[in-house]
């Protein structure tokens, strides 16, 4: 019996746009609720959200197989990546990637030796259904999906080299940090920023990789979808809750 099938990874190659939602509240009940609303993928945010290892584990369990969970780790730390994989994350989003060498090391972090450097301990872990999947070690890599987040001018300058790294399934452009690095702090919708974003998304897709981005701007989201971006997040639990509550209050 092989490792569980990663439908998110499989669909990245289908030509469709998978629509996602960001989970920043770090709450399993919110994750469970969101998993019933029809989104293709949900990001469990371990970079900016209040999420530790057990928080991520709880949300993975809450989401189940109703949609595809994507775990954004804090950084490219190999030990944290190993733990997230062992608790059952199959799709990782790794932020702040700026060089091809850094990207290659992240690839090594998700692969077992001799192709990589992931520690072998899955027999104790949820990833292998607690060793109920006897050939997990041999089949895990096929079902893992690695998304790298490029969000600085240095990363944009190195994008073409990053895209040549074997083992990278997709590249996500982080518009907020990119805007800040371009001296447009808090203004990711600025025309100068969007010109760089759109060029980057086009280059990613031209290189045969999946392209992704997050925006709560519906006009921009529609444009990205028309462009064919493969994984598009269109909001967050925080934004939807705040907006809905404000709208409800204003009605009275």
PDB file of C-alpha atoms in Angstrom:
ATOM      1  CA  UNK A   1       0.000   0.000   0.000  1.00  0.00           C
ATOM      2  CA  UNK A   2       1.573   3.312  -1.089  1.00  0.00           C
ATOM      3  CA  UNK A   3       1.533   6.725   0.574  1.00  0.00           C
ATOM      4  CA  UNK A   4      -1.822   8.562   0.316  1.00  0.00           C
ATOM      5  CA  UNK A   5      -2.584  10.110  -3.061  1.00  0.00           C
ATOM      6  CA  UNK A   6      -1.975  13.863  -3.219  1.00  0.00           C
ATOM      7  CA  UNK A   7      -4.838  15.156  -5.350  1.00  0.00           C
ATOM      8  CA  UNK A   8      -3.617  18.756  -5.066  1.00  0.00           C
ATOM      9  CA  UNK A   9      -0.302  17.822  -6.691  1.00  0.00           C
ATOM     10  CA  UNK A  10      -2.034  15.818  -9.401  1.00  0.00           C
ATOM     11  CA  UNK A  11      -4.402  18.660 -10.250  1.00  0.00           C
ATOM     12  CA  UNK A  12      -1.563  21.185 -10.607  1.00  0.00           C
ATOM     13  CA  UNK A  13      -0.822  19.535 -13.952  1.00  0.00           C
ATOM     14  CA  UNK A  14      -4.423  19.553 -15.169  1.00  0.00           C
ATOM     15  CA  UNK A  15      -4.501  23.143 -16.418  1.00  0.00           C
ATOM     16  CA  UNK A  16      -7.282  24.196 -14.040  1.00  0.00           C
ATOM     17  CA  UNK A  17      -7.089  26.859 -11.344  1.00  0.00           C
ATOM     18  CA  UNK A  18      -7.484  25.465  -7.833  1.00  0.00           C
ATOM     19  CA  UNK A  19      -9.108  28.029  -5.534  1.00  0.00           C
ATOM     20  CA  UNK A  20      -7.832  28.261  -1.979  1.00  0.00           C
ATOM     21  CA  UNK A  21      -8.339  30.014   1.348  1.00  0.00           C
ATOM     22  CA  UNK A  22      -5.765  31.067   3.948  1.00  0.00           C
ATOM     23  CA  UNK A  23      -6.219  29.865   7.527  1.00  0.00           C
ATOM     24  CA  UNK A  24      -4.540  32.288   9.913  1.00  0.00           C
ATOM     25  CA  UNK A  25      -6.536  31.813  13.113  1.00  0.00           C
ATOM     26  CA  UNK A  26      -4.860  28.553  14.051  1.00  0.00           C
ATOM     27  CA  UNK A  27      -8.098  26.941  15.184  1.00  0.00           C
ATOM     28  CA  UNK A  28      -9.121  23.353  14.277  1.00  0.00           C
ATOM     29  CA  UNK A  29     -12.832  24.201  14.350  1.00  0.00           C
ATOM     30  CA  UNK A  30     -12.294  27.014  11.840  1.00  0.00           C
ATOM     31  CA  UNK A  31     -10.250  24.663   9.648  1.00  0.00           C
ATOM     32  CA  UNK A  32     -12.980  22.031   9.863  1.00  0.00           C
ATOM     33  CA  UNK A  33     -15.677  24.575   9.021  1.00  0.00           C
ATOM     34  CA  UNK A  34     -13.689  25.887   6.045  1.00  0.00           C
ATOM     35  CA  UNK A  35     -13.175  22.352   4.746  1.00  0.00           C
ATOM     36  CA  UNK A  36     -16.954  22.053   4.231  1.00  0.00           C
ATOM     37  CA  UNK A  37     -17.254  25.183   2.064  1.00  0.00           C
ATOM     38  CA  UNK A  38     -15.973  23.896  -1.280  1.00  0.00           C
ATOM     39  CA  UNK A  39     -12.466  25.340  -1.493  1.00  0.00           C
ATOM     40  CA  UNK A  40      -9.957  23.167  -3.316  1.00  0.00           C
ATOM     41  CA  UNK A  41      -7.150  23.863  -0.853  1.00  0.00           C
ATOM     42  CA  UNK A  42      -6.615  25.446   2.545  1.00  0.00           C
ATOM     43  CA  UNK A  43      -3.348  26.918   3.815  1.00  0.00           C
ATOM     44  CA  UNK A  44      -2.475  26.191   7.439  1.00  0.00           C
ATOM     45  CA  UNK A  45      -0.212  29.154   8.073  1.00  0.00           C
ATOM     46  CA  UNK A  46       2.751  28.340  10.289  1.00  0.00           C
ATOM     47  CA  UNK A  47       4.677  31.456   9.276  1.00  0.00           C
ATOM     48  CA  UNK A  48       2.371  34.253  10.432  1.00  0.00           C
ATOM     49  CA  UNK A  49      -0.405  32.272  12.111  1.00  0.00           C
ATOM     50  CA  UNK A  50      -0.150  31.159  15.783  1.00  0.00           C
ATOM     51  CA  UNK A  51       0.635  27.569  14.837  1.00  0.00           C
ATOM     52  CA  UNK A  52       3.028  25.110  16.411  1.00  0.00           C
ATOM     53  CA  UNK A  53       3.462  21.475  15.429  1.00  0.00           C
ATOM     54  CA  UNK A  54       0.484  20.183  17.424  1.00  0.00           C
ATOM     55  CA  UNK A  55      -1.711  23.024  16.129  1.00  0.00           C
ATOM     56  CA  UNK A  56      -0.897  22.011  12.555  1.00  0.00           C
ATOM     57  CA  UNK A  57      -1.560  18.365  13.396  1.00  0.00           C
ATOM     58  CA  UNK A  58      -4.973  19.228  14.847  1.00  0.00           C
ATOM     59  CA  UNK A  59      -5.943  21.214  11.755  1.00  0.00           C
ATOM     60  CA  UNK A  60      -4.786  18.467   9.384  1.00  0.00           C
ATOM     61  CA  UNK A  61      -7.060  16.078  11.250  1.00  0.00           C
ATOM     62  CA  UNK A  62      -9.929  18.585  11.215  1.00  0.00           C
ATOM     63  CA  UNK A  63      -9.683  19.112   7.456  1.00  0.00           C
ATOM     64  CA  UNK A  64      -9.414  15.404   6.704  1.00  0.00           C
ATOM     65  CA  UNK A  65      -9.815  14.513   3.039  1.00  0.00           C
ATOM     66  CA  UNK A  66     -12.585  16.996   2.226  1.00  0.00           C
ATOM     67  CA  UNK A  67     -10.075  19.306   0.526  1.00  0.00           C
ATOM     68  CA  UNK A  68      -6.301  19.612   0.208  1.00  0.00           C
ATOM     69  CA  UNK A  69      -4.339  21.087   3.133  1.00  0.00           C
ATOM     70  CA  UNK A  70      -1.188  23.064   2.372  1.00  0.00           C
ATOM     71  CA  UNK A  71       1.136  23.760   5.300  1.00  0.00           C
ATOM     72  CA  UNK A  72       3.198  26.929   5.187  1.00  0.00           C
ATOM     73  CA  UNK A  73       6.217  26.449   7.429  1.00  0.00           C
ATOM     74  CA  UNK A  74       8.041  29.283   9.217  1.00  0.00           C
ATOM     75  CA  UNK A  75      11.143  29.079   7.028  1.00  0.00           C
ATOM     76  CA  UNK A  76      13.371  26.531   5.313  1.00  0.00           C
ATOM     77  CA  UNK A  77      14.502  24.877   8.565  1.00  0.00           C
ATOM     78  CA  UNK A  78      15.139  21.197   7.797  1.00  0.00           C
ATOM     79  CA  UNK A  79      14.092  19.961  11.229  1.00  0.00           C
ATOM     80  CA  UNK A  80      10.723  21.710  11.091  1.00  0.00           C
ATOM     81  CA  UNK A  81      10.094  20.480   7.554  1.00  0.00           C
ATOM     82  CA  UNK A  82      10.804  16.925   8.728  1.00  0.00           C
ATOM     83  CA  UNK A  83       8.305  17.225  11.581  1.00  0.00           C
ATOM     84  CA  UNK A  84       5.581  18.711   9.375  1.00  0.00           C
ATOM     85  CA  UNK A  85       5.988  15.839   6.921  1.00  0.00           C
ATOM     86  CA  UNK A  86       5.905  13.280   9.715  1.00  0.00           C
ATOM     87  CA  UNK A  87       2.608  14.610  11.124  1.00  0.00           C
ATOM     88  CA  UNK A  88       1.086  14.112   7.686  1.00  0.00           C
ATOM     89  CA  UNK A  89       1.556  17.272   5.638  1.00  0.00           C
ATOM     90  CA  UNK A  90       1.980  16.277   1.995  1.00  0.00           C
ATOM     91  CA  UNK A  91       2.081  19.749   0.457  1.00  0.00           C
ATOM     92  CA  UNK A  92       4.466  22.324   1.886  1.00  0.00           C
ATOM     93  CA  UNK A  93       4.790  26.027   1.129  1.00  0.00           C
ATOM     94  CA  UNK A  94       8.234  27.302   2.093  1.00  0.00           C
ATOM     95  CA  UNK A  95       8.592  31.106   2.344  1.00  0.00           C
ATOM     96  CA  UNK A  96      11.446  33.537   1.684  1.00  0.00           C
ATOM     97  CA  UNK A  97      13.254  31.605  -1.059  1.00  0.00           C
ATOM     98  CA  UNK A  98      15.874  33.778  -2.728  1.00  0.00           C
ATOM     99  CA  UNK A  99      18.397  31.512  -4.484  1.00  0.00           C
ATOM    100  CA  UNK A 100      18.534  28.280  -6.448  1.00  0.00           C
ATOM    101  CA  UNK A 101      20.937  26.840  -3.861  1.00  0.00           C
ATOM    102  CA  UNK A 102      18.406  27.497  -1.102  1.00  0.00           C
ATOM    103  CA  UNK A 103      15.681  25.896  -3.201  1.00  0.00           C
ATOM    104  CA  UNK A 104      17.821  22.815  -3.797  1.00  0.00           C
ATOM    105  CA  UNK A 105      18.389  22.399  -0.061  1.00  0.00           C
ATOM    106  CA  UNK A 106      14.636  22.526   0.555  1.00  0.00           C
ATOM    107  CA  UNK A 107      14.195  19.757  -2.015  1.00  0.00           C
ATOM    108  CA  UNK A 108      16.795  17.725  -0.119  1.00  0.00           C
ATOM    109  CA  UNK A 109      14.839  18.314   3.096  1.00  0.00           C
ATOM    110  CA  UNK A 110      11.738  16.506   1.795  1.00  0.00           C
ATOM    111  CA  UNK A 111      13.606  13.533   0.328  1.00  0.00           C
ATOM    112  CA  UNK A 112      15.100  10.536   2.059  1.00  0.00           C
ATOM    113  CA  UNK A 113      18.719   9.569   1.484  1.00  0.00           C
ATOM    114  CA  UNK A 114      20.450   9.001  -0.813  1.00  0.00           C
ATOM    115  CA  UNK A 115      18.486  11.628  -2.776  1.00  0.00           C
ATOM    116  CA  UNK A 116      18.033  13.925   0.197  1.00  0.00           C
ATOM    117  CA  UNK A 117      18.418  14.496   3.914  1.00  0.00           C
ATOM    118  CA  UNK A 118      15.003  13.869   5.492  1.00  0.00           C
ATOM    119  CA  UNK A 119      15.366  11.967   8.739  1.00  0.00           C
ATOM    120  CA  UNK A 120      13.858   8.483   8.782  1.00  0.00           C
ATOM    121  CA  UNK A 121      11.285   8.178  11.544  1.00  0.00           C
ATOM    122  CA  UNK A 122       7.963   7.776   9.795  1.00  0.00           C
ATOM    123  CA  UNK A 123       7.303   4.404  11.447  1.00  0.00           C
ATOM    124  CA  UNK A 124       6.350   6.410  14.550  1.00  0.00           C
ATOM    125  CA  UNK A 125       4.336   9.029  12.695  1.00  0.00           C
ATOM    126  CA  UNK A 126       0.920   9.875  11.316  1.00  0.00           C
ATOM    127  CA  UNK A 127       2.375  10.198   7.804  1.00  0.00           C
ATOM    128  CA  UNK A 128       2.697   6.423   7.481  1.00  0.00           C
ATOM    129  CA  UNK A 129      -0.557   5.830   9.380  1.00  0.00           C
ATOM    130  CA  UNK A 130       1.681   4.844  12.291  1.00  0.00           C
ATOM    131  CA  UNK A 131       3.514   2.247  10.212  1.00  0.00           C
ATOM    132  CA  UNK A 132       0.320   0.802   8.759  1.00  0.00           C
ATOM    133  CA  UNK A 133       1.650   1.804   5.317  1.00  0.00           C
ATOM    134  CA  UNK A 134       4.561  -0.647   4.964  1.00  0.00           C
ATOM    135  CA  UNK A 135       6.071   0.927   1.844  1.00  0.00           C
ATOM    136  CA  UNK A 136       5.715   4.556   2.936  1.00  0.00           C
ATOM    137  CA  UNK A 137       9.469   5.178   2.755  1.00  0.00           C
ATOM    138  CA  UNK A 138       9.568   3.993  -0.846  1.00  0.00           C
ATOM    139  CA  UNK A 139       6.472   5.877  -2.032  1.00  0.00           C
ATOM    140  CA  UNK A 140       6.303   9.065   0.064  1.00  0.00           C
ATOM    141  CA  UNK A 141       8.319  11.297  -2.256  1.00  0.00           C
ATOM    142  CA  UNK A 142       6.035  10.682  -5.234  1.00  0.00           C
ATOM    143  CA  UNK A 143       3.073  12.139  -3.336  1.00  0.00           C
ATOM    144  CA  UNK A 144       4.869  15.096  -1.720  1.00  0.00           C
ATOM    145  CA  UNK A 145       4.304  18.505  -3.292  1.00  0.00           C
ATOM    146  CA  UNK A 146       6.807  21.303  -2.786  1.00  0.00           C
ATOM    147  CA  UNK A 147       5.796  24.923  -3.301  1.00  0.00           C
ATOM    148  CA  UNK A 148       8.404  27.648  -2.892  1.00  0.00           C
ATOM    149  CA  UNK A 149       7.498  31.219  -2.003  1.00  0.00           C
ATOM    150  CA  UNK A 150       9.409  33.985  -3.780  1.00  0.00           C
ATOM    151  CA  UNK A 151       8.704  37.382  -2.247  1.00  0.00           C
ATOM    152  CA  UNK A 152      11.696  39.695  -2.575  1.00  0.00           C
ATOM    153  CA  UNK A 153      13.500  41.493  -5.359  1.00  0.00           C
ATOM    154  CA  UNK A 154      16.467  39.180  -4.810  1.00  0.00           C
ATOM    155  CA  UNK A 155      14.182  36.176  -5.232  1.00  0.00           C
ATOM    156  CA  UNK A 156      12.642  37.644  -8.379  1.00  0.00           C
ATOM    157  CA  UNK A 157      16.128  38.213  -9.814  1.00  0.00           C
ATOM    158  CA  UNK A 158      16.968  34.541  -9.136  1.00  0.00           C
ATOM    159  CA  UNK A 159      13.567  33.212 -10.274  1.00  0.00           C
ATOM    160  CA  UNK A 160      14.734  31.671 -13.534  1.00  0.00           C
ATOM    161  CA  UNK A 161      17.475  29.751 -11.696  1.00  0.00           C
ATOM    162  CA  UNK A 162      15.049  28.665  -8.955  1.00  0.00           C
ATOM    163  CA  UNK A 163      12.685  27.342 -11.626  1.00  0.00           C
ATOM    164  CA  UNK A 164      15.433  25.061 -12.934  1.00  0.00           C
ATOM    165  CA  UNK A 165      15.729  23.213  -9.610  1.00  0.00           C
ATOM    166  CA  UNK A 166      14.442  19.675 -10.030  1.00  0.00           C
ATOM    167  CA  UNK A 167      11.860  18.675  -7.450  1.00  0.00           C
ATOM    168  CA  UNK A 168      10.034  22.008  -7.236  1.00  0.00           C
ATOM    169  CA  UNK A 169       6.361  21.581  -8.105  1.00  0.00           C
ATOM    170  CA  UNK A 170       5.289  25.200  -7.962  1.00  0.00           C
ATOM    171  CA  UNK A 171       6.310  28.735  -7.085  1.00  0.00           C
ATOM    172  CA  UNK A 172       4.109  31.097  -5.125  1.00  0.00           C
ATOM    173  CA  UNK A 173       4.643  34.838  -5.440  1.00  0.00           C
ATOM    174  CA  UNK A 174       4.232  36.702  -2.136  1.00  0.00           C
ATOM    175  CA  UNK A 175       2.943  40.155  -3.122  1.00  0.00           C
ATOM    176  CA  UNK A 176       2.958  41.750   0.354  1.00  0.00           C
ATOM    177  CA  UNK A 177       6.649  41.252   1.079  1.00  0.00           C
ATOM    178  CA  UNK A 178       7.555  41.930  -2.517  1.00  0.00           C
ATOM    179  CA  UNK A 179       5.699  45.239  -2.361  1.00  0.00           C
ATOM    180  CA  UNK A 180       7.544  46.182   0.825  1.00  0.00           C
ATOM    181  CA  UNK A 181      10.876  45.312  -0.769  1.00  0.00           C
ATOM    182  CA  UNK A 182       9.944  47.509  -3.734  1.00  0.00           C
ATOM    183  CA  UNK A 183       9.228  50.458  -1.407  1.00  0.00           C
ATOM    184  CA  UNK A 184       5.450  50.024  -1.636  1.00  0.00           C
ATOM    185  CA  UNK A 185       4.811  48.786   1.912  1.00  0.00           C
ATOM    186  CA  UNK A 186       1.155  47.836   2.354  1.00  0.00           C
ATOM    187  CA  UNK A 187       0.399  48.439  -1.329  1.00  0.00           C
ATOM    188  CA  UNK A 188       0.689  45.110  -3.172  1.00  0.00           C
ATOM    189  CA  UNK A 189      -1.877  46.376  -5.699  1.00  0.00           C
ATOM    190  CA  UNK A 190       0.449  49.177  -6.856  1.00  0.00           C
ATOM    191  CA  UNK A 191       0.930  49.058 -10.644  1.00  0.00           C
ATOM    192  CA  UNK A 192       4.722  48.793 -10.304  1.00  0.00           C
ATOM    193  CA  UNK A 193       4.351  45.765  -8.028  1.00  0.00           C
ATOM    194  CA  UNK A 194       1.702  44.125 -10.180  1.00  0.00           C
ATOM    195  CA  UNK A 195       3.898  44.454 -13.247  1.00  0.00           C
ATOM    196  CA  UNK A 196       6.598  42.418 -11.500  1.00  0.00           C
ATOM    197  CA  UNK A 197       4.045  39.949 -10.113  1.00  0.00           C
ATOM    198  CA  UNK A 198       2.446  39.286 -13.491  1.00  0.00           C
ATOM    199  CA  UNK A 199       5.801  38.892 -15.199  1.00  0.00           C
ATOM    200  CA  UNK A 200       6.893  36.418 -12.516  1.00  0.00           C
ATOM    201  CA  UNK A 201       3.695  34.373 -12.797  1.00  0.00           C
ATOM    202  CA  UNK A 202       4.105  34.231 -16.569  1.00  0.00           C
ATOM    203  CA  UNK A 203       7.729  33.076 -16.243  1.00  0.00           C
ATOM    204  CA  UNK A 204       6.795  30.379 -13.735  1.00  0.00           C
ATOM    205  CA  UNK A 205       4.159  28.910 -16.026  1.00  0.00           C
ATOM    206  CA  UNK A 206       6.413  29.175 -19.073  1.00  0.00           C
ATOM    207  CA  UNK A 207       9.005  27.092 -17.238  1.00  0.00           C
ATOM    208  CA  UNK A 208       6.475  24.314 -16.763  1.00  0.00           C
ATOM    209  CA  UNK A 209       5.932  24.902 -13.059  1.00  0.00           C
ATOM    210  CA  UNK A 210       2.666  25.689 -11.307  1.00  0.00           C
ATOM    211  CA  UNK A 211       2.181  29.340 -10.336  1.00  0.00           C
ATOM    212  CA  UNK A 212       0.386  30.545  -7.234  1.00  0.00           C
ATOM    213  CA  UNK A 213      -0.571  33.726  -5.409  1.00  0.00           C
ATOM    214  CA  UNK A 214      -2.869  35.113  -2.693  1.00  0.00           C
ATOM    215  CA  UNK A 215      -5.039  38.199  -3.051  1.00  0.00           C
ATOM    216  CA  UNK A 216      -8.266  39.433  -1.494  1.00  0.00           C
ATOM    217  CA  UNK A 217      -8.702  41.859  -4.403  1.00  0.00           C
ATOM    218  CA  UNK A 218     -11.382  40.199  -6.523  1.00  0.00           C
ATOM    219  CA  UNK A 219     -10.463  42.078  -9.670  1.00  0.00           C
ATOM    220  CA  UNK A 220      -6.835  40.954  -9.404  1.00  0.00           C
ATOM    221  CA  UNK A 221      -7.964  37.422  -8.552  1.00  0.00           C
ATOM    222  CA  UNK A 222     -10.088  37.282 -11.692  1.00  0.00           C
ATOM    223  CA  UNK A 223      -7.118  38.435 -13.744  1.00  0.00           C
ATOM    224  CA  UNK A 224      -4.857  35.786 -12.238  1.00  0.00           C
ATOM    225  CA  UNK A 225      -7.491  33.142 -12.937  1.00  0.00           C
ATOM    226  CA  UNK A 226      -7.783  34.297 -16.549  1.00  0.00           C
ATOM    227  CA  UNK A 227      -4.007  34.055 -16.786  1.00  0.00           C
ATOM    228  CA  UNK A 228      -4.247  30.401 -15.793  1.00  0.00           C
ATOM    229  CA  UNK A 229      -2.571  30.549 -12.390  1.00  0.00           C
ATOM    230  CA  UNK A 230      -2.733  26.999 -11.064  1.00  0.00           C
ATOM    231  CA  UNK A 231      -3.263  27.664  -7.342  1.00  0.00           C
ATOM    232  CA  UNK A 232      -4.994  30.870  -6.354  1.00  0.00           C
ATOM    233  CA  UNK A 233      -5.956  31.861  -2.806  1.00  0.00           C
ATOM    234  CA  UNK A 234      -8.727  34.439  -2.733  1.00  0.00           C
ATOM    235  CA  UNK A 235      -9.021  35.349   0.930  1.00  0.00           C
ATOM    236  CA  UNK A 236      -8.491  34.316   4.525  1.00  0.00           C
ATOM    237  CA  UNK A 237     -10.496  33.142   7.508  1.00  0.00           C
ATOM    238  CA  UNK A 238      -9.528  36.368   9.288  1.00  0.00           C
ATOM    239  CA  UNK A 239     -10.672  38.598   6.424  1.00  0.00           C
ATOM    240  CA  UNK A 240     -13.923  36.739   5.815  1.00  0.00           C
ATOM    241  CA  UNK A 241     -14.867  36.715   9.503  1.00  0.00           C
ATOM    242  CA  UNK A 242     -14.017  40.387  10.007  1.00  0.00           C
ATOM    243  CA  UNK A 243     -15.820  41.418   6.831  1.00  0.00           C
ATOM    244  CA  UNK A 244     -18.898  39.344   7.605  1.00  0.00           C
ATOM    245  CA  UNK A 245     -19.169  40.630  11.158  1.00  0.00           C
ATOM    246  CA  UNK A 246     -18.774  44.240  10.064  1.00  0.00           C
ATOM    247  CA  UNK A 247     -21.402  43.794   7.358  1.00  0.00           C
ATOM    248  CA  UNK A 248     -23.822  42.200   9.826  1.00  0.00           C
ATOM    249  CA  UNK A 249     -23.313  44.980  12.388  1.00  0.00           C
ATOM    250  CA  UNK A 250     -23.674  47.733   9.804  1.00  0.00           C
ATOM    251  CA  UNK A 251     -27.025  46.304   8.733  1.00  0.00           C
ATOM    252  CA  UNK A 252     -28.405  47.236  12.142  1.00  0.00           C
TER     253      UNK A 252
END
